[in-house]
Structure formats: structure tokens, C-alpha cells
Coordinates of C-alpha atoms in Angstrom, one line a residue:
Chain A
X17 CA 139.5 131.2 91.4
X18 CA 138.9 129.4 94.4
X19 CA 141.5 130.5 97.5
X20 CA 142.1 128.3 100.3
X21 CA 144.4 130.1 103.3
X22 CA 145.4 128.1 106.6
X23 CA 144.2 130.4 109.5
X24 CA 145.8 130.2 112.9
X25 CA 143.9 131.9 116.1
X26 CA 143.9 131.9 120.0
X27 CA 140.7 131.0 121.1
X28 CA 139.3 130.1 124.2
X29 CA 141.1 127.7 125.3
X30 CA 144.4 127.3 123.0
X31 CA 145.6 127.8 119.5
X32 CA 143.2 126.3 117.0
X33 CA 144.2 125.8 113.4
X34 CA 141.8 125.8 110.3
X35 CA 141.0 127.0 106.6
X36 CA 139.0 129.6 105.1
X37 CA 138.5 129.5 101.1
X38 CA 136.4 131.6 98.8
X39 CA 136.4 132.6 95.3
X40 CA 138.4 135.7 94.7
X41 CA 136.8 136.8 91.3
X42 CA 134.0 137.8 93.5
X43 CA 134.3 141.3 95.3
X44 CA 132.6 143.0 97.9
X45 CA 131.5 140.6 101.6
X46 CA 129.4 137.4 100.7
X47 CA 127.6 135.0 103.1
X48 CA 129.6 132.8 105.1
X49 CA 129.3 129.5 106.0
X50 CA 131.4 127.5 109.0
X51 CA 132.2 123.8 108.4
X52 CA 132.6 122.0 111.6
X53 CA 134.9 119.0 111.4
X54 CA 133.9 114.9 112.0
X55 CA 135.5 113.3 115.0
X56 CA 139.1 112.7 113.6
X57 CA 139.1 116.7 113.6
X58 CA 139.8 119.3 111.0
X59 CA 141.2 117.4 108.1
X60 CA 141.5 117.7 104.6
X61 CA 137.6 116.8 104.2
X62 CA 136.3 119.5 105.7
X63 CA 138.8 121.7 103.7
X64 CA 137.3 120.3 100.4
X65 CA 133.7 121.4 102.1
X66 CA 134.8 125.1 102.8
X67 CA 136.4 124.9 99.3
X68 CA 132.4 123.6 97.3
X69 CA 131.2 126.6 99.6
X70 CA 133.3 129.4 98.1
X71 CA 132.0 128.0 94.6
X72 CA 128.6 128.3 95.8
X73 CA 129.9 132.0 96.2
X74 CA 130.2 132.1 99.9
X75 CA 133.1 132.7 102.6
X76 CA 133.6 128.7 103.8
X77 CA 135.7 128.5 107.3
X78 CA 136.4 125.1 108.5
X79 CA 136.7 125.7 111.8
X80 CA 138.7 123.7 114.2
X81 CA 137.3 123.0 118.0
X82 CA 140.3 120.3 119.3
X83 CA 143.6 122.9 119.3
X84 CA 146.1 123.6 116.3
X85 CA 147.9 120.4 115.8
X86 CA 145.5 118.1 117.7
X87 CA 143.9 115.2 115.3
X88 CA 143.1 111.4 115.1
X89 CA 144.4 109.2 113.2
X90 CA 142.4 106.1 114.5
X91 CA 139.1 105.6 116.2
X92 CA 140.0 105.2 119.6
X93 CA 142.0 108.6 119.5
X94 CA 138.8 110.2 117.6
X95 CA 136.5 109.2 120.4
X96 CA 138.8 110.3 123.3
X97 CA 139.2 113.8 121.6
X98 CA 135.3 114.3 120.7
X99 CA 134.6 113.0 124.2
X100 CA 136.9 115.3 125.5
X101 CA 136.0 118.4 124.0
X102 CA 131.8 117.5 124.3
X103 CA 132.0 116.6 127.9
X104 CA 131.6 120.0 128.5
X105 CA 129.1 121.5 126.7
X106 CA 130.6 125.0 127.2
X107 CA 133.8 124.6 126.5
X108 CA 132.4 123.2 123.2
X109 CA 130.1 125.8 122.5
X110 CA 132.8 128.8 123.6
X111 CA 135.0 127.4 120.7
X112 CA 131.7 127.3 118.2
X113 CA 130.8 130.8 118.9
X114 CA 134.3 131.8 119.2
X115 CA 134.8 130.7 115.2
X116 CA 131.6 132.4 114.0
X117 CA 132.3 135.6 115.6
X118 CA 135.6 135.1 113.8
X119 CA 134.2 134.4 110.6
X120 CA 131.6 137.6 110.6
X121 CA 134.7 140.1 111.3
X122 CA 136.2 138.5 108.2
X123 CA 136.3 141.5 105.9
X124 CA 135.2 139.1 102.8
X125 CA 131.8 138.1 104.9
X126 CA 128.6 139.9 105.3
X127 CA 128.2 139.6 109.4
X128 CA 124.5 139.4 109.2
X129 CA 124.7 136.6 106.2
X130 CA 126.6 133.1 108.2
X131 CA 125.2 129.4 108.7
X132 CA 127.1 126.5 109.6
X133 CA 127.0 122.7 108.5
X134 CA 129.2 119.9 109.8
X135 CA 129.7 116.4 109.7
X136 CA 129.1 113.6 112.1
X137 CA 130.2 114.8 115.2
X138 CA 130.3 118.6 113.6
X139 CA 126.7 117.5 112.3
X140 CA 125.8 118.0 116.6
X141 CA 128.3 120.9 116.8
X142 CA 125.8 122.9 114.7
X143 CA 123.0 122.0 116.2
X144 CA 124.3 122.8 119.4
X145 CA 125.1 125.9 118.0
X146 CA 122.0 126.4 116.8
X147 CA 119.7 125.5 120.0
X148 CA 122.5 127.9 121.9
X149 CA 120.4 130.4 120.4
X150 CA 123.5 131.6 118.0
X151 CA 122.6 134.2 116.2
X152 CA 123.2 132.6 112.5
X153 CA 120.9 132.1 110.1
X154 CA 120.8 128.4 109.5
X155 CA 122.8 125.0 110.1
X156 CA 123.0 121.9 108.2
X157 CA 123.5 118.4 110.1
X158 CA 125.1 115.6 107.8
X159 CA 124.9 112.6 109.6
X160 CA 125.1 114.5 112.5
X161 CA 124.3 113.5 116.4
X162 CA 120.7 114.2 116.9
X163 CA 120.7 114.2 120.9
X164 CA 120.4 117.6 122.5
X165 CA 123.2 118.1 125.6
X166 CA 121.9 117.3 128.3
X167 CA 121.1 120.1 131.2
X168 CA 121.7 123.2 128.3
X169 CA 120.0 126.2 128.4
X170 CA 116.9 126.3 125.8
X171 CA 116.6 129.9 125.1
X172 CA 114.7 131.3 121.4
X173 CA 116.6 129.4 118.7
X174 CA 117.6 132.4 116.0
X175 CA 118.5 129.7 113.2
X176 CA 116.7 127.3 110.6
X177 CA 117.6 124.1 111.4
X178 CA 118.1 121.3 108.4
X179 CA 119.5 117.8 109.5
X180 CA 120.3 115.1 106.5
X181 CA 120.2 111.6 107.9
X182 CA 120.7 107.9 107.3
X183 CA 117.6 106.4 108.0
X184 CA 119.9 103.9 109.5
X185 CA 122.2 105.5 110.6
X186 CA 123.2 103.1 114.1
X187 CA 124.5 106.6 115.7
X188 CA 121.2 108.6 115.2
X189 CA 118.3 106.2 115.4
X190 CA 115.1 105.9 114.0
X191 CA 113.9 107.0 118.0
X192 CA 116.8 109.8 118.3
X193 CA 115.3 111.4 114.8
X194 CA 111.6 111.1 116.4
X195 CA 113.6 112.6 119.7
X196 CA 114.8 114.9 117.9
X197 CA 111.9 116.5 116.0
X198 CA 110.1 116.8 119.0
X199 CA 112.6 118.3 120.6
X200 CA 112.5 121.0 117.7
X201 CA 108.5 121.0 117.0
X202 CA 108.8 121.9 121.2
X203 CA 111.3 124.9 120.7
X204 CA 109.5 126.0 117.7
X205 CA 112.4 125.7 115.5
X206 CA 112.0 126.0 111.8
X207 CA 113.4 122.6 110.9
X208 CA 113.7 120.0 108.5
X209 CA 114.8 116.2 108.5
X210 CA 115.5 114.5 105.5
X211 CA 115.6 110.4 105.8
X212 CA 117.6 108.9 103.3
X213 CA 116.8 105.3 103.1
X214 CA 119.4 102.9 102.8
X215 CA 121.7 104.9 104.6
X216 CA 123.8 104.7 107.3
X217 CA 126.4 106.7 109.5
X218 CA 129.0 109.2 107.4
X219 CA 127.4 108.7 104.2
X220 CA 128.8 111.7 102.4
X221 CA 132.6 110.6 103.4
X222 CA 134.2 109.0 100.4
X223 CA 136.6 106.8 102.7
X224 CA 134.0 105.7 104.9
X225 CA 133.6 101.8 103.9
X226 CA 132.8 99.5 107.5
X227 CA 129.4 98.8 106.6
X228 CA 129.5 96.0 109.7
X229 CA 129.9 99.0 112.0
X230 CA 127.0 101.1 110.1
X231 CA 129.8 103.3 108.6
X232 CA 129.8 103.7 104.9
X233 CA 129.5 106.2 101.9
X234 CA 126.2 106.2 99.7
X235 CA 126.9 108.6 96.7
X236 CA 123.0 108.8 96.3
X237 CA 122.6 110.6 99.8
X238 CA 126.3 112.5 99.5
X239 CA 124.7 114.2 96.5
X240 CA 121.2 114.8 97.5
X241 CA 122.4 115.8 101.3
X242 CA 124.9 118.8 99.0
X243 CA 122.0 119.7 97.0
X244 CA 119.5 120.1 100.0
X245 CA 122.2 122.1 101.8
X246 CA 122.4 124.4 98.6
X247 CA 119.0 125.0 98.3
X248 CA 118.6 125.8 102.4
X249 CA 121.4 127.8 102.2
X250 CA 120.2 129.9 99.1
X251 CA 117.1 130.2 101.0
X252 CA 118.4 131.5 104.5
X253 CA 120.9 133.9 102.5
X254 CA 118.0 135.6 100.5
Chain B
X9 CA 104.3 128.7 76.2
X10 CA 102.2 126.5 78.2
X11 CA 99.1 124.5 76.7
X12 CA 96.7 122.9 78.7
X13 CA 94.2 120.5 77.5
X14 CA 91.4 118.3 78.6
X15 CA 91.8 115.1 77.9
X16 CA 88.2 112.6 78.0
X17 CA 89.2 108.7 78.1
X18 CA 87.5 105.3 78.2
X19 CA 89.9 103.9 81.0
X20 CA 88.8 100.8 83.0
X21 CA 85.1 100.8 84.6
X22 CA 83.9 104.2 83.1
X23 CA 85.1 107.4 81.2
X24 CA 87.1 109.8 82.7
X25 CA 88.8 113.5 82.4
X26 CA 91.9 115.0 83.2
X27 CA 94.3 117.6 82.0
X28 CA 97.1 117.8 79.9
X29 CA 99.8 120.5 79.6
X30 CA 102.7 120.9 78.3
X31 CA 105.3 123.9 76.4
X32 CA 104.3 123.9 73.2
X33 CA 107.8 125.9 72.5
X34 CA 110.0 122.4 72.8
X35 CA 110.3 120.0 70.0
X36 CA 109.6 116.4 70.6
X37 CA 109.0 113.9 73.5
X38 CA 109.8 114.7 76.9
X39 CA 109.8 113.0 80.4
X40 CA 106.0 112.8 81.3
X41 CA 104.5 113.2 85.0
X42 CA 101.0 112.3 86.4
X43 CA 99.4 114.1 88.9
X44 CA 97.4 112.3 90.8
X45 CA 94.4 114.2 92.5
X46 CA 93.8 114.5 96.5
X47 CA 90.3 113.3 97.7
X48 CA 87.7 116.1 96.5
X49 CA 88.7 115.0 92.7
X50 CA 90.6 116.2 89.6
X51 CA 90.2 120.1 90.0
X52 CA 92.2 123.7 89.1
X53 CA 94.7 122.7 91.7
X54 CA 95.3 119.4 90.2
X55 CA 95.5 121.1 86.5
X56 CA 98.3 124.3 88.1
X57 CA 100.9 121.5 89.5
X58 CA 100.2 120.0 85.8
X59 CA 101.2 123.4 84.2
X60 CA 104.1 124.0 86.4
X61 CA 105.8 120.7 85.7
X62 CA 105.1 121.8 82.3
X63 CA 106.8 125.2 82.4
X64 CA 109.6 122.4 83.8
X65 CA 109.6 121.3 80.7
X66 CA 107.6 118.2 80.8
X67 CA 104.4 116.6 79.9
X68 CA 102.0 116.9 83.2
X69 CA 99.1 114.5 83.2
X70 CA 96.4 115.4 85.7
X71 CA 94.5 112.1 85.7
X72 CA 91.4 111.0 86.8
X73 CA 90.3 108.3 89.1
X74 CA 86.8 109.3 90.1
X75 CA 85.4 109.0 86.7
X76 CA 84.1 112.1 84.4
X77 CA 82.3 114.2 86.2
X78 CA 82.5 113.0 89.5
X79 CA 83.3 115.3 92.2
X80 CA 83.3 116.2 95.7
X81 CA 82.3 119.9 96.6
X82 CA 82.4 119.2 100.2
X83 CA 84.4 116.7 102.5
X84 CA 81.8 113.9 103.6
X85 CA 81.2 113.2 99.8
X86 CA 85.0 113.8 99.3
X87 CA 85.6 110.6 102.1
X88 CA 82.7 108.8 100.2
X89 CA 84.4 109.0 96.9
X90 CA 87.8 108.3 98.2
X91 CA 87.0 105.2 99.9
X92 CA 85.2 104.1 96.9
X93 CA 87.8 104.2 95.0
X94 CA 90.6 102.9 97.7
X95 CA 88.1 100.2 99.1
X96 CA 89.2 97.7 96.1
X97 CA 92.8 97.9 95.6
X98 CA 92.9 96.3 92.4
X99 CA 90.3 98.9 91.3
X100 CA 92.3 101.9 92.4
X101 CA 95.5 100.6 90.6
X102 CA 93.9 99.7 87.6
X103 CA 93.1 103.2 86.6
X104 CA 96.6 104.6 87.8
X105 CA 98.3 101.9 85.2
X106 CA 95.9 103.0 82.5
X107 CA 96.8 106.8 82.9
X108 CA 100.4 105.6 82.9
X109 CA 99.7 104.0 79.9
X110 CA 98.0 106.7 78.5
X111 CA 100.6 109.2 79.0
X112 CA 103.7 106.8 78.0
X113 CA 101.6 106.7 74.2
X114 CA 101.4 110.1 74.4
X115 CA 103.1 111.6 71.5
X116 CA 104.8 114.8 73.3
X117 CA 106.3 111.9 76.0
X118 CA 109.2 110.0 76.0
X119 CA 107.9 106.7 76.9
X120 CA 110.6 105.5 78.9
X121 CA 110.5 108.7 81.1
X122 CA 107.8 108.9 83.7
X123 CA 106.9 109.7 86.9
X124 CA 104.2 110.2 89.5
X125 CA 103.3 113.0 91.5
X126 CA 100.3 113.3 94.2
X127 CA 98.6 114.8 97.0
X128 CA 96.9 113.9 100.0
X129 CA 94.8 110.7 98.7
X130 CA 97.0 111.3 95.4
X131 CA 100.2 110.7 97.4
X132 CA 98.6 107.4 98.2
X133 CA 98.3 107.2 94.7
X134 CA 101.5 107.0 93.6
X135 CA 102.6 105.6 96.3
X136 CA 100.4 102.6 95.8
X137 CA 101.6 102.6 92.2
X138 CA 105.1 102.3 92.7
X139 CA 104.1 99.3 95.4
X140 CA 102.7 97.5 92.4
X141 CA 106.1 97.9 90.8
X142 CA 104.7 100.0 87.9
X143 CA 107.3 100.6 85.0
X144 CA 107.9 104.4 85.6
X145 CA 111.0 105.9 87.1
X146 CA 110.2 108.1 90.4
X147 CA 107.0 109.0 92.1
X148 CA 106.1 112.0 94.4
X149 CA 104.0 112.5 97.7
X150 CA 102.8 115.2 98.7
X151 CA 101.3 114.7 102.4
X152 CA 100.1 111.6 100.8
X153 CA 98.7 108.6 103.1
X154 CA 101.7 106.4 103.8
X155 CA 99.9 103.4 105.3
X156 CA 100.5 100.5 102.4
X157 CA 97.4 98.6 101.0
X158 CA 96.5 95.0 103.3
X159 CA 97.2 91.9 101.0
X160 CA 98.4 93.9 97.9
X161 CA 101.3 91.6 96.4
X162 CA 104.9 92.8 97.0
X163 CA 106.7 92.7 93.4
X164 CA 109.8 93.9 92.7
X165 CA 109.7 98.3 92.7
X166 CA 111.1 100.1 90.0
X167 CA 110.4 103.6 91.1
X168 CA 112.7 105.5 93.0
X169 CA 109.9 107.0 95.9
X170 CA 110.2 110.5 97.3
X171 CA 107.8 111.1 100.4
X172 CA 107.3 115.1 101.2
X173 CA 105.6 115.1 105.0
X174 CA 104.3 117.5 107.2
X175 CA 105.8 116.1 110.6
X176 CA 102.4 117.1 112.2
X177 CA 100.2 115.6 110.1
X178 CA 96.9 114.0 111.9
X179 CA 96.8 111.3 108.5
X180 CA 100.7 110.6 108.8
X181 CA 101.7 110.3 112.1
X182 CA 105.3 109.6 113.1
X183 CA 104.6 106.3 113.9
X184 CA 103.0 105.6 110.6
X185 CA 106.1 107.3 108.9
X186 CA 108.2 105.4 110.7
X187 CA 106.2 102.3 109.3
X188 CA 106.7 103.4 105.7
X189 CA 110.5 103.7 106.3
X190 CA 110.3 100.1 107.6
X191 CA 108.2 99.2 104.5
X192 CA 110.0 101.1 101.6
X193 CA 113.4 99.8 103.5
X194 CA 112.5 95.8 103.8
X195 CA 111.0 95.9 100.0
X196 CA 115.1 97.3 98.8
X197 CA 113.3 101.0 97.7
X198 CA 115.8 103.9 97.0
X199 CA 113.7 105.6 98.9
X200 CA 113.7 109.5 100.9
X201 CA 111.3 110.9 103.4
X202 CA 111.7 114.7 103.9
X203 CA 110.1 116.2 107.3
X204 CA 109.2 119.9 107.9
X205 CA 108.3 120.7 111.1
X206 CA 105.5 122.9 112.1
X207 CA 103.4 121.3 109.1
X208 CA 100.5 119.3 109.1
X209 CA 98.3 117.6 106.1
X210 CA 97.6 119.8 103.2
X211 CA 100.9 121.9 103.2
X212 CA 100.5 122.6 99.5
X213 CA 96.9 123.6 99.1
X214 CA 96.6 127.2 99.3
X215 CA 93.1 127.1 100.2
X216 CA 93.6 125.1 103.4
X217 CA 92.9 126.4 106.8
X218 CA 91.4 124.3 109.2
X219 CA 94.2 123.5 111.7
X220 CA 91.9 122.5 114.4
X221 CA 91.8 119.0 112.6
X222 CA 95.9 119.1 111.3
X223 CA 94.9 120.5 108.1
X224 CA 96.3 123.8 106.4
X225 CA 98.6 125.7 104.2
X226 CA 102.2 125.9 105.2
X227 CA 104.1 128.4 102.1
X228 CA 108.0 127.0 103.5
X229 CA 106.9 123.7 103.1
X230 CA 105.4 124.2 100.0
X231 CA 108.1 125.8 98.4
X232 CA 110.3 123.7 99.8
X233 CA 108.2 120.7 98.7
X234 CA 108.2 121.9 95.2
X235 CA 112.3 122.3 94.9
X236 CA 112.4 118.7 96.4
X237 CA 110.6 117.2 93.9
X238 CA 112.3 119.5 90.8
X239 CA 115.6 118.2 91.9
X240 CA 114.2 114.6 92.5
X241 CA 112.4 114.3 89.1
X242 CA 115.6 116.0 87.3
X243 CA 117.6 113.2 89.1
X244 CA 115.4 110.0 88.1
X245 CA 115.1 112.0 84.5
X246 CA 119.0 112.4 84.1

């Protein structure tokens, strides 16, 4: 049976709030996998995420980087929160590498077995975590930000690097993909990008529907983007 | 267990001779797959990805275009044969339709289940046959030329087109994959384009290893390549 427990912890920084689920008919430590949040912050979403992970069999956490208690319920307060929080890439990053530490001490994960994926703005929050040099195995990008932060350190990038994108996606161009393979090919990442055509921003987000705005769920891509991400993960976890 | 047998046919302009292989441990018609052969001509490689697909569970159909017989044993005739063929576009496609034909009468296939896979010049292959809006359900490349044929007509496409591309290949640049996006996106295409980095032309072909000119085996990408199109053809099979 799937679990899902609300974890509170002082990080750097605050109090953050978020969820950590798995399937307690399975014993012993287990991969785990963080789930880093879209732009409204941790939400029920990313809970349902964690929850799909710990069928796969793994340890999901999604992770919260705003603070325990600190979401949007509109746009405007979305983009002021995500600005906030990336307009320092270190503070950001602190709060990433804060939650996977957490996650390898958790006594149901195998420390030497995590990834990450996240959405939209968590789809950059893995990448960043990635080209940090974290050591975790592999991240997975849906929709995600493709840009790297600007001025970052570039040292060896430890993880395999997937990112599923809307071909027309109007926040991760057809110029920000080539950007960011390049980027990659230059670091000598092991990465992948998958182009779905027809696609645009937050495709795998039920809700999503402001297609005017380049905002809008495609079932086709949700459920390929899932299946890609299960077959990466399998591989990084063998 | 897996049979394989050659298949002679008059097709249009000549005879020619492929492969056929399927599990002669299932009972009636299947979904039914062509494999369409990269530029030296229908060989063992060709024949393998036909007898996989069949330990999948379908009919695999490695067709011919060259004609019986005719073969490449070394690049400069392997060019010459290829642009042969590709130099009349109508040419080309009409021995693509017949093979579909061919494998849709077949009696271990399920008619209204097909599909196209190819490599290299193959890739073209069924990339140009879903462009002619053939009647079959998905097709495959596999570091397949992406440029579309000058002045072919632009009908309606049925097939749901899967593009599997080494980001580095010299035959497929980025520029010319962004094109095909374009393309498949303006002619209404369900269409995906998967990108693995640190992989140029040839990814699949175990015998490949000239990277001075963007040519050799990559095993991730291969693999990879393969699961892609397993979940893909189970998708457009469902």
C-alpha cells in the first residue's frame, strides 16, 4: 500500500514543508526519487508524483524550496515566489541539495540510489541540480526551463540528464532546446531531449488549459513524458 | 520460437528480396512492421531488427528497395545505389507501398496494424512514406535523413512519426532537425523527435566506427532507441 506522510524540516533558510510516499509492502531501502514543485509551489500535484513513484517502487519526496506554508494561488504570486527564490542561484541550490541529502538519510532509501524530476519551474530546479555537479544519479525535466543560471560554477556533472519538452513550448524555445544541448554536448553530460510535437508549456498538468498563453495539457505527451521517465529511471537505478 | 524467411517478390520495376520473421508460437494475425534498409541494402542487420520485432510479437518485414540481388559491399556504390533509388521520388515510394501491401496480405498480419521502421537511408524511408500519407499507423527512424523530398505532394498523414536522432549527426544537423519539427508541425503530425547527446549517424549499427566523419556505434542510444520505439509501436498498436 502506498504511504504518503507530510514531512516538516529546517533547512537553510526556514521551515519547508513537503511529502514523502512509498509502498510499505516493500522492505528493505529502495531508490529514491525527489519531485521538485512547478511555480505555484509544493501542491497536491507534486504529491500525486511522489505517490506514481512509490508504485514504481521507489522512495518519492516532493520537496518544497519556498518555506512551510508559502504557496500561490495566482500567477502573479507564482512568478514573484519563483523569482524570488531563483534570483539567487544559491539560495536555490542550498535548498535542492539540502532535500536530497535529506532524502538519502531517509532510512527507506538506498543513499547511493536518488534522481530527481520536477515540473516547470522544478523541471530547471533539477537541472540546476544536476549541472551543480550533485552527486545523484539522474534528473528528469518536464517542461522544465532549459536556460543554465547565469555566472554558475560548471564543475563535472555526476548525473544523466533527460528533459521532456513541448516542442512549442513559448517558455523553452526551439533556440533555448538547441541552447541547451549545446550547453550539455559542451559539459559532456549524458543527456537526452525528447520533442513532443504539438506541445506546449505544462503539458503533463491536468488543469493546465490557456492555450492563448502556450499553457495547456496534452495527454499524449503527459503519458509518454511518465513512461520515458520510467524507463530512465529503471536505467540509472540498475 | 522465431522463424525467419526469405521472401522473393515481383514488386514494381524488378524483383526483389527481403525477410520475413515472425513467432511461430502465437496463433493468428498480428500487427506487422517493415524494416526498411539503410544505404548498403537489405543485409543481416536488416533481417536481426526483423527478428527482434518478432520476438515482440509481430510480423517483421525486411523489405527490399534495391532490387534482388543488388548490394553495396562498400560506401561509394552504397551512395550510388541510394541515390538511384532516392533520385525519383515516385520511384522510391512506389516500392515502399508495395511492401506495405505485401505485408498487410500477409496472412500472419493483421491488416489494419502496421508500421514502419528504418535506418539511416531507411529512416528516410519511412519517413517519406508516412509523407505520402500511406495507410499504416506509426513509422520509426532510426538516424534517418530528415530533409523532406522537393515537390512531393503534401496529403493528409495518417502515421503517427517517431524520429530517434543522434544530436551530432553530420546527415541531421540541428538545423535540419529543427526543419523536420517545422515540417511534421505545419502538416498537423503527432509527431516526437528524441535527441541523445554524444551521438552521431549510425547509433544502432554495431559495426560502425568511423567517427572522423560523424559515423559510429553508440550502445545508450541504441538501447535507448530500441525501448523508444517498443513503447511507441505498443502505443499506435493499442
Amino acid at each position: 500500500m502506498i504511504k504518503t506522510e507530510t514531512i516538516t524540516y529546517e533547512g537553510p533558510g526556514g521551515t519547508y514543508e513537503g511529502t514523502i510516499s512509498y509502498d510499505d509492502s516493500i522492505e528493505g531501502p529502495r531508490p529514491g526519487v525527489l519531485v521538485c514543485h512547478a511555480w505555484m509551489g509544493q501542491g497536491a500535484f507534486e504529491t500525486e508524483q511522489a505517490e506514481k513513484l512509490a508504485a514504481l517502487g521507489y522512495v518519492g519526496f516532493a520537496l518544497d524550496v519556498y518555506g512551510k506554508g508559502v504557496r500561490a494561488s495566482d500567477a502573479d504570486r507564482a512568478a514573484e515566489l519563483m523569482n524570488q527564490v531563483a534570483s539567487d542561484h544559491s539560495v536555490l541550490l542550498a535548498r535542492l541539495e539540502y532535500a536530497l541529502e535529506l532524502l538519502k538519510e531517509h532510512p527507506l532509501v538506498d543513499g547511493d540510489k536518488t534522481g530527481a524530476i520536477g515540473y516547470c519551474f522544478g523541471g530547471k530546479c533539477v537541472l540546476d541540480l544536476a549541472r551543480s555537479g550533485a552527486a545523484t544519479l539522474g534528473v528528469v525535466s518536464f517542461h522544465g526551463i532549459l536556460g543554465a543560471p547565469a555566472g554558475a560554477e560548471e564543475p563535472f556533472i555526476n548525473a544523466k540528464v533527460l528533459a521532456l519538452h513541448g516542442w512549442d513550448d513559448p517558455l523553452a524555445t526551439p533556440e533555448q532546446a538547441r541552447e541547451f544541448a549545446e550547453e550539455m554536448t559542451k559539459r559532456g553530460v549524458d543527456w537526452q531531449l525528447h520533442a513532443y510535437g504539438n506541445t506546449v508549456h505544462a503539458f503533463t498538468l491536468p488543469t493546465a488549459n490557456d492555450l492563448d498563453h502556450g499553457i495547456c495539457y496534452q495527454p499524449d505527451a503527459a503519458r509518454r513524458s511518465w513512461q520515458a521517465m520510467e524507463n530512465f529511471l529503471e536505467e540509472v537505478f540498475a
